[in-house]
Amino acid sequence: MMYESLFNYIADYSRSSITKDEEDLIKNAFRPKILRKNQYFLQDGDVSKYTGFITKGAMRQYYLNKKGDEVIVNLFIENYWATDRESFFNLKPSAYNIDACEDTELLIITRADLAELMKKIPALVEMIRVMDDRHAIAAQKRLASTINNKAEDRYEELLRSNPQFIQRFPQHQIASYLGITKETLSRLKKARK
Amino acid sequence: MMYESLFNYIADYSRSSITKDEEDLIKNAFRPKILRKNQYFLQDGDVSKYTGFITKGAMRQYYLNKKGDEVIVNLFIENYWATDRESFFNLKPSAYNIDACEDTELLIITRADLAELMKKIPALVEMIRVMDDRHAIAAQKRLASTINNKAEDRYEELLRSNPQFIQRFPQHQIASYLGITKETLSRLKKARK
DNA sequence: GAAAAACAATGACATATGTCAATAAAAAAA
DNA sequence: TTTTTTTATTGACATATGTCATTGTTTTTC
């Protein structure tokens, strides 16, 4: 069932594995949430009350720029955590929207419940440390890549690092995520052949 | 003396303050390091053995791209931590250089010693959590800004968020940090007037 | 299955930024 | 001070990418 993928994820991200008791604690603390395609998980202006572990589906995080068009900052699929971190940890209104790109299943938890759980489950604390670490490294790389590489190189890089994204998200969303226009991405793909 | 700024930093970043005993533990674990201007703190290919808290001075982190020119990814001044996180935590060779832009004083510690210290000082653990958190948020913002804003807007943003940088680092390094050429930055400043 | 909506491709043109070379100005070294 | 090195400015031109409008294609909805 759903929780299995979360248990596996925790095992992957921490040395110490979790006990049956701990599994039960987790089952009690995280609750399932189902989102239909296009449904919001978080709306701009609301507090990101939950962090959600995706067990099935795909989501995106974006904001609206001055001109009013969507700028995608993150894409999420299975085994990703969806939340606006800033809003979630500081309980302040978010500037982002997060919504489902496909029918999606999540396991969600509040900040307070997560904090409680971390007191009881060391593996969870370690998981978060490792996640933060990898996250920081990945962010550094994505930034460097954005600054220094041409649109084409960044697209190639995404093809290598996250081929699933290209399958599952429409091309204009991929373009936005890469920080280029859909027209540029379209031309760049043509040129690659 | 030097350690005061570290103590203040920890106090700022965690709710629980630290005891006199904990201060002594910290003094024993972190050791002072002085770097002359232009001296390396970390060289590309070496493992980033230490993380360093800057008490005085300024540093930069950069790599050499294919063409062989320096690409600055981070600038550090007082109260910043200088390390290549990926290398420091995984003890693998770094792809970055970190060197001093001015005569610089740091308090340095190894990963192992830091881990030991974290077992003894809860405030330190919290500090790191908060740092990671803010770091992730800042990285997200910097990425979004890099992707969506024009060079000029990014410069304005830096003027607002880190005016000290503009004072202390030469303009061509600021340009590199912003991901633009020195010529573009020069022109952009002229146009602003 | 027809109509509507979302998605993708393409052309013409505009603009931001990069590149290269020259020169000037400022700072550091001798 | 003089010389050298580093830093900054400027011009001419090249290139990547954006913008806007049009059309074609695919997917969704009724």
mmCIF file of N, CA and C in Angstrom, chain A residues 17 21 24 28 30 38 59-60 81 87 89 95 98 106 115 124 148 176:
data_model
loop_
_atom_site.group_PDB
_atom_site.id
_atom_site.type_symbol
_atom_site.label_atom_id
_atom_site.label_comp_id
_atom_site.label_asym_id
_atom_site.label_seq_id
_atom_site.Cartn_x
_atom_site.Cartn_y
_atom_site.Cartn_z
ATOM 1 N N SER A 17 17.446 1.684 10.020
ATOM 2 C CA SER A 17 16.135 1.398 9.446
ATOM 3 C C SER A 17 15.069 1.578 10.524
ATOM 4 N N ASP A 21 7.076 -0.609 15.182
ATOM 5 C CA ASP A 21 6.420 0.430 15.990
ATOM 6 C C ASP A 21 6.511 1.790 15.329
ATOM 7 N N ASP A 24 4.169 2.189 12.585
ATOM 8 C CA ASP A 24 2.813 2.501 13.038
ATOM 9 C C ASP A 24 2.660 3.982 13.375
ATOM 10 N N ASN A 28 0.065 6.638 11.614
ATOM 11 C CA ASN A 28 -0.866 7.501 12.338
ATOM 12 C C ASN A 28 -0.685 8.971 12.035
ATOM 13 N N PHE A 30 0.940 10.490 9.232
ATOM 14 C CA PHE A 30 0.707 10.896 7.842
ATOM 15 C C PHE A 30 -0.676 10.421 7.411
ATOM 16 N N ASN A 38 -5.349 18.885 -11.900
ATOM 17 C CA ASN A 38 -5.616 20.333 -11.849
ATOM 18 C C ASN A 38 -6.049 20.876 -10.491
ATOM 19 N N MET A 59 3.081 16.682 -9.868
ATOM 20 C CA MET A 59 2.635 18.018 -9.486
ATOM 21 C C MET A 59 3.643 19.057 -9.941
ATOM 22 N N ARG A 60 3.210 20.311 -9.848
ATOM 23 C CA ARG A 60 4.129 21.379 -10.180
ATOM 24 C C ARG A 60 3.961 22.520 -9.194
ATOM 25 N N TRP A 81 8.839 15.247 -2.383
ATOM 26 C CA TRP A 81 8.083 15.954 -1.368
ATOM 27 C C TRP A 81 7.577 17.258 -1.942
ATOM 28 N N SER A 87 6.993 28.644 3.472
ATOM 29 C CA SER A 87 5.682 28.785 4.094
ATOM 30 C C SER A 87 5.454 27.699 5.136
ATOM 31 N N PHE A 89 7.611 25.981 6.983
ATOM 32 C CA PHE A 89 8.386 26.074 8.220
ATOM 33 C C PHE A 89 8.101 27.347 9.003
ATOM 34 N N ALA A 95 3.869 32.348 -1.627
ATOM 35 C CA ALA A 95 3.782 33.090 -2.884
ATOM 36 C C ALA A 95 3.593 32.135 -4.053
ATOM 37 N N ILE A 98 0.801 25.180 -5.828
ATOM 38 C CA ILE A 98 1.190 23.810 -6.152
ATOM 39 C C ILE A 98 -0.079 23.095 -6.564
ATOM 40 N N LEU A 106 -1.054 11.469 -2.226
ATOM 41 C CA LEU A 106 0.006 11.918 -1.320
ATOM 42 C C LEU A 106 -0.207 11.392 0.083
ATOM 43 N N ALA A 115 7.216 17.493 13.582
ATOM 44 C CA ALA A 115 8.157 17.778 14.668
ATOM 45 C C ALA A 115 8.014 16.731 15.775
ATOM 46 N N LEU A 124 14.086 9.436 10.909
ATOM 47 C CA LEU A 124 13.411 10.516 10.214
ATOM 48 C C LEU A 124 14.265 11.785 10.246
ATOM 49 N N ASN A 148 25.344 29.334 -16.410
ATOM 50 C CA ASN A 148 26.455 29.180 -17.350
ATOM 51 C C ASN A 148 26.160 28.448 -18.639
ATOM 52 N N SER A 176 9.178 26.259 -19.202
ATOM 53 C CA SER A 176 9.109 27.199 -18.092
ATOM 54 C C SER A 176 10.051 26.779 -16.967
#
